[in-house]
Amino acid sequence: MKSFYGTQLSNPLMLGTAQYPSPAILEQAFRDSGAGVATVSLRRESGAGQTFWQMICELGVLILPNTAGCHTVKEAVTTAHMAREVFDTKWIKLELIGHTDSLQPDVFQLVEAARILTEDGFHVFPYTTDDLIVGERLLAAGCEVLMPWGAPIGSGRGLNNEYALRAMRAEFPDVPLVVDAGIGLPSHAAQAMELGYDAVLLNTAVARAGDPAAMARAMMLAIEAGQLADLVDPIEARDMAEPSTPVIGKAFLS
């Protein structure tokens, strides 16, 4: 597994902290998932109070604050600075939304904000599209990680464009890549890891499940399975059948 700005993750699952029925269920989900990173929205959860922030810090995992809800470079940069003060971390998930319905990133502002934050010492995790040129621009701006979406945030649609995600993995073989957003089922998470991605970031699929803790564990197991499948060099798909038993020396019955 690749390192993220020099840090090795204990588990390639990055789990969000929003929308859970209760703080106790959130804690249980993190315990059952073994998630290595907790993502936290400073703007959308700012009214949760000091008790909530303390609980997040006590989860015993790496904290990745994000700039969810930001629509301009200024908003994102200001939120990132606030997050650095609250959580004492250089890590920031840079989310800069350009389209209200799809929550698609505004990649033009994203690149500019990434450049500003990187120059200011942040370790930027940009939530982006699966566009190769945008990926190149973000890396040139100083990012060392790319987080392309699988599908729109909260949609649960899985990997909408597997071809593009494969192309991104092939284009940036040495860059840590995270599928961020759109995961709805454990099979989606496994598929992302089978493509050779280094981690998966999700929230809604766990937080809004009938049993968040059980779904969190299912996601963890699926990610482990997908990661192992990628490492063992799986067979390629074929258009025709191929016998699984030997045909040489086969006895012919008259």
Short mmCIF file of C-alpha atoms in Angstrom, two decimals:
data_model
loop_
_atom_site.label_atom_id
_atom_site.label_comp_id
_atom_site.label_asym_id
_atom_site.label_seq_id
_atom_site.Cartn_x
_atom_site.Cartn_y
_atom_site.Cartn_z
CA MET A 1 0.00 0.00 0.00
CA LYS A 2 1.27 3.45 -0.91
CA SER A 3 1.86 6.06 1.76
CA PHE A 4 -0.14 9.28 1.95
CA TYR A 5 2.21 12.21 2.38
CA GLY A 6 4.62 9.86 4.12
CA THR A 7 1.97 8.23 6.32
CA GLN A 8 1.05 4.57 5.98
CA LEU A 9 -2.62 3.85 6.61
CA SER A 10 -3.52 1.06 9.02
CA ASN A 11 -6.57 0.30 6.87
CA PRO A 12 -7.46 1.54 3.35
CA LEU A 13 -11.00 2.50 4.42
CA MET A 14 -11.60 6.21 4.97
CA LEU A 15 -14.92 6.68 6.74
CA GLY A 16 -17.03 9.80 7.09
CA THR A 17 -18.58 10.97 10.37
CA ALA A 18 -21.84 12.62 9.22
CA GLN A 19 -25.49 11.47 9.25
CA TYR A 20 -25.20 8.69 11.85
CA PRO A 21 -28.26 8.08 14.04
CA SER A 22 -26.22 8.70 17.18
CA PRO A 23 -22.63 9.24 18.36
CA ALA A 24 -22.65 5.75 19.90
CA ILE A 25 -23.49 4.15 16.55
CA LEU A 26 -20.78 6.23 14.88
CA GLU A 27 -18.22 4.92 17.36
CA GLN A 28 -19.39 1.34 16.85
CA ALA A 29 -19.14 1.70 13.09
CA PHE A 30 -15.53 2.83 13.38
CA ARG A 31 -14.67 -0.03 15.73
CA ASP A 32 -16.27 -2.63 13.46
CA SER A 33 -14.77 -1.21 10.26
CA GLY A 34 -11.22 -0.74 11.47
CA ALA A 35 -11.17 2.42 9.33
CA GLY A 36 -7.80 4.12 9.30
CA VAL A 37 -9.06 7.63 8.61
CA ALA A 38 -12.05 9.67 9.80
CA THR A 39 -13.20 12.47 7.51
CA VAL A 40 -14.86 15.45 9.19
CA SER A 41 -16.69 18.41 7.68
CA LEU A 42 -15.87 21.50 9.69
CA ARG A 43 -18.59 23.64 8.11
CA ARG A 44 -21.47 21.15 8.05
CA GLU A 45 -20.81 19.80 11.53
CA SER A 46 -19.70 23.04 13.16
CA GLY A 47 -22.81 23.11 15.33
CA ALA A 48 -22.15 19.71 16.86
CA GLY A 49 -20.27 21.13 19.82
CA GLN A 50 -17.03 20.41 21.64
CA THR A 51 -18.22 16.98 22.83
CA PHE A 52 -18.55 15.78 19.24
CA TRP A 53 -15.10 17.03 18.24
CA GLN A 54 -13.60 15.38 21.32
CA MET A 55 -15.24 12.07 20.42
CA ILE A 56 -13.83 12.27 16.89
CA CYS A 57 -10.34 12.88 18.25
CA GLU A 58 -10.72 9.91 20.59
CA LEU A 59 -11.53 7.46 17.80
CA GLY A 60 -7.83 6.70 17.59
CA VAL A 61 -7.61 7.19 13.82
CA LEU A 62 -6.11 9.78 11.52
CA ILE A 63 -8.30 12.85 11.03
CA LEU A 64 -8.90 14.19 7.54
CA PRO A 65 -10.89 17.45 7.79
CA ASN A 66 -12.70 18.47 4.62
CA THR A 67 -14.03 21.63 3.05
CA ALA A 68 -17.51 20.24 2.24
CA GLY A 69 -20.02 22.96 1.47
CA CYS A 70 -17.49 25.33 -0.09
CA HIS A 71 -18.18 26.86 -3.50
CA THR A 72 -15.34 29.35 -3.87
CA VAL A 73 -11.58 29.33 -3.48
CA LYS A 74 -11.80 31.83 -0.65
CA GLU A 75 -14.32 29.70 1.27
CA ALA A 76 -12.23 26.56 0.85
CA VAL A 77 -8.95 28.19 1.87
CA THR A 78 -10.52 29.83 4.93
CA THR A 79 -12.16 26.56 6.00
CA ALA A 80 -8.87 24.69 5.58
CA HIS A 81 -7.11 27.14 7.88
CA MET A 82 -9.84 26.75 10.48
CA ALA A 83 -9.56 22.96 10.27
CA ARG A 84 -5.80 23.11 10.75
CA GLU A 85 -6.31 25.06 13.96
CA VAL A 86 -9.05 22.77 15.31
CA PHE A 87 -7.42 19.42 14.53
CA ASP A 88 -3.74 20.39 14.45
CA THR A 89 -3.15 18.62 11.13
CA LYS A 90 -1.76 19.58 7.74
CA TRP A 91 -4.12 17.16 6.04
CA ILE A 92 -7.14 18.61 4.25
CA LYS A 93 -9.65 17.02 1.90
CA LEU A 94 -10.25 19.78 -0.60
CA GLU A 95 -13.87 19.74 -1.74
CA LEU A 96 -14.97 22.64 -3.93
CA ILE A 97 -18.41 22.13 -5.41
CA GLY A 98 -19.40 23.60 -8.76
CA HIS A 99 -22.75 21.98 -9.55
CA THR A 100 -25.57 21.96 -7.03
CA ASP A 101 -27.46 18.84 -8.14
CA SER A 102 -24.57 16.49 -8.89
CA LEU A 103 -22.14 18.04 -6.39
CA GLN A 104 -19.55 17.78 -9.14
CA PRO A 105 -16.27 19.49 -8.27
CA ASP A 106 -15.43 22.83 -9.85
CA VAL A 107 -12.10 21.63 -11.17
CA PHE A 108 -10.91 25.10 -12.22
CA GLN A 109 -11.25 26.53 -8.73
CA LEU A 110 -10.08 23.22 -7.26
CA VAL A 111 -6.67 23.47 -8.94
CA GLU A 112 -6.25 27.09 -7.81
CA ALA A 113 -7.21 26.31 -4.21
CA ALA A 114 -4.91 23.28 -4.20
CA ARG A 115 -1.99 25.46 -5.31
CA ILE A 116 -2.66 28.06 -2.60
CA LEU A 117 -3.02 25.49 0.18
CA THR A 118 0.02 23.48 -0.90
CA GLU A 119 2.15 26.61 -0.89
CA ASP A 120 0.87 27.26 2.62
CA GLY A 121 2.09 23.88 3.84
CA PHE A 122 -1.11 21.82 3.60
CA HIS A 123 -1.16 18.19 2.47
CA VAL A 124 -4.07 18.35 0.05
CA PHE A 125 -6.39 15.44 -0.75
CA PRO A 126 -8.43 16.83 -3.69
CA TYR A 127 -11.93 15.50 -4.39
CA THR A 128 -11.92 15.58 -8.18
CA THR A 129 -13.40 14.08 -11.31
CA ASP A 130 -11.85 11.15 -13.15
CA ASP A 131 -10.34 13.45 -15.81
CA LEU A 132 -6.67 12.78 -16.55
CA ILE A 133 -5.83 16.38 -17.44
CA VAL A 134 -7.33 17.66 -14.21
CA GLY A 135 -5.30 15.03 -12.38
CA GLU A 136 -2.12 16.29 -14.03
CA ARG A 137 -2.95 19.89 -13.10
CA LEU A 138 -3.57 18.95 -9.46
CA LEU A 139 -0.26 17.11 -9.25
CA ALA A 140 1.49 20.09 -10.82
CA ALA A 141 -0.18 22.30 -8.18
CA GLY A 142 1.54 20.25 -5.48
CA CYS A 143 -0.95 17.50 -4.62
CA GLU A 144 0.55 14.08 -3.93
CA VAL A 145 -2.81 12.27 -3.75
CA LEU A 146 -5.80 12.20 -6.10
CA MET A 147 -9.37 11.35 -5.06
CA PRO A 148 -11.56 10.84 -8.15
CA TRP A 149 -15.26 10.29 -7.66
CA GLY A 150 -16.89 6.96 -8.36
CA ALA A 151 -20.31 8.60 -8.70
CA PRO A 152 -22.03 11.70 -7.28
CA ILE A 153 -21.80 12.10 -3.50
CA GLY A 154 -24.45 10.11 -1.65
CA SER A 155 -25.85 8.53 -4.83
CA GLY A 156 -24.81 4.96 -4.01
CA ARG A 157 -24.38 4.24 -7.72
CA GLY A 158 -20.94 2.70 -7.42
CA LEU A 159 -18.34 3.21 -10.15
CA ASN A 160 -20.08 5.06 -12.98
CA ASN A 161 -17.06 5.11 -15.28
CA GLU A 162 -14.81 2.12 -14.69
CA TYR A 163 -12.90 2.85 -17.91
CA ALA A 164 -11.92 6.33 -16.70
CA LEU A 165 -10.87 5.01 -13.29
CA ARG A 166 -8.75 2.32 -14.94
CA ALA A 167 -7.16 4.95 -17.16
CA MET A 168 -6.35 7.11 -14.15
CA ARG A 169 -4.71 4.19 -12.37
CA ALA A 170 -2.63 3.42 -15.46
CA GLU A 171 -1.68 7.08 -16.02
CA PHE A 172 -0.57 7.68 -12.43
CA PRO A 173 0.88 4.34 -11.26
CA ASP A 174 2.96 5.86 -8.45
CA VAL A 175 0.35 8.29 -7.11
CA PRO A 176 -1.88 7.24 -4.19
CA LEU A 177 -5.43 7.11 -5.59
CA VAL A 178 -8.65 7.04 -3.56
CA VAL A 179 -12.14 6.41 -4.93
CA ASP A 180 -14.18 9.08 -3.17
CA ALA A 181 -17.99 9.29 -3.31
CA GLY A 182 -20.75 7.21 -4.83
CA ILE A 183 -20.02 3.92 -3.07
CA GLY A 184 -23.29 2.26 -2.05
CA LEU A 185 -22.52 -1.43 -1.61
CA PRO A 186 -19.57 -3.52 -0.41
CA SER A 187 -19.25 -4.86 -3.96
CA HIS A 188 -18.58 -1.30 -5.18
CA ALA A 189 -15.77 -0.92 -2.65
CA ALA A 190 -14.28 -4.27 -3.65
CA GLN A 191 -14.41 -3.26 -7.31
CA ALA A 192 -12.48 -0.07 -6.58
CA MET A 193 -9.72 -2.01 -4.86
CA GLU A 194 -9.67 -4.61 -7.64
CA LEU A 195 -8.83 -1.75 -10.03
CA GLY A 196 -5.68 -1.14 -8.01
CA TYR A 197 -6.83 1.86 -6.01
CA ASP A 198 -5.13 2.48 -2.69
CA ALA A 199 -8.13 3.39 -0.55
CA VAL A 200 -11.86 4.05 -0.60
CA LEU A 201 -13.62 6.99 1.06
CA LEU A 202 -17.31 6.65 1.89
CA ASN A 203 -19.91 7.91 4.34
CA THR A 204 -23.57 7.72 3.34
CA ALA A 205 -23.59 3.99 2.54
CA VAL A 206 -22.63 3.23 6.14
CA ALA A 207 -24.23 6.07 8.08
CA ARG A 208 -27.67 5.64 6.52
CA ALA A 209 -27.74 1.84 6.40
CA GLY A 210 -30.26 -0.01 8.56
CA ASP A 211 -27.35 -1.24 10.68
CA PRO A 212 -24.41 1.14 10.19
CA ALA A 213 -21.97 -0.94 12.23
CA ALA A 214 -22.72 -4.11 10.27
CA MET A 215 -22.42 -2.25 6.97
CA ALA A 216 -19.12 -0.75 8.12
CA ARG A 217 -17.76 -4.23 8.77
CA ALA A 218 -19.06 -5.43 5.39
CA MET A 219 -17.24 -2.57 3.68
CA MET A 220 -14.04 -3.42 5.52
CA LEU A 221 -14.22 -7.08 4.45
CA ALA A 222 -15.03 -6.12 0.85
CA ILE A 223 -12.08 -3.73 0.68
CA GLU A 224 -9.78 -6.43 2.03
CA ALA A 225 -11.09 -8.91 -0.54
CA GLY A 226 -10.68 -6.44 -3.41
CA GLN A 227 -7.17 -5.54 -2.32
CA LEU A 228 -6.14 -9.20 -2.17
CA ALA A 229 -7.72 -9.87 -5.57
CA ASP A 230 -5.68 -7.08 -7.14
CA LEU A 231 -2.45 -8.35 -5.58
CA VAL A 232 -2.80 -11.93 -6.83
CA ASP A 233 -3.08 -10.99 -10.53
CA PRO A 234 -6.61 -12.22 -11.35
CA ILE A 235 -7.44 -13.87 -14.67
CA GLU A 236 -8.63 -11.70 -17.51
CA ALA A 237 -12.19 -11.84 -18.79
CA ARG A 238 -12.75 -13.90 -21.96
CA ASP A 239 -15.43 -13.82 -24.62
CA MET A 240 -15.48 -17.61 -24.94
CA ALA A 241 -15.62 -20.47 -22.48
CA GLU A 242 -12.44 -22.30 -21.47
CA PRO A 243 -12.63 -25.77 -19.89
CA SER A 244 -11.48 -25.81 -16.28
CA THR A 245 -10.58 -29.50 -16.48
CA PRO A 246 -7.79 -30.93 -18.74
CA VAL A 247 -8.82 -32.13 -22.21
CA ILE A 248 -5.48 -33.80 -23.03
CA GLY A 249 -5.67 -37.52 -22.36
CA LYS A 250 -9.40 -37.44 -22.09
CA ALA A 251 -11.01 -40.83 -22.55
CA PHE A 252 -13.51 -41.03 -25.40
CA LEU A 253 -16.45 -43.30 -24.89
CA SER A 254 -17.87 -45.03 -27.93
#
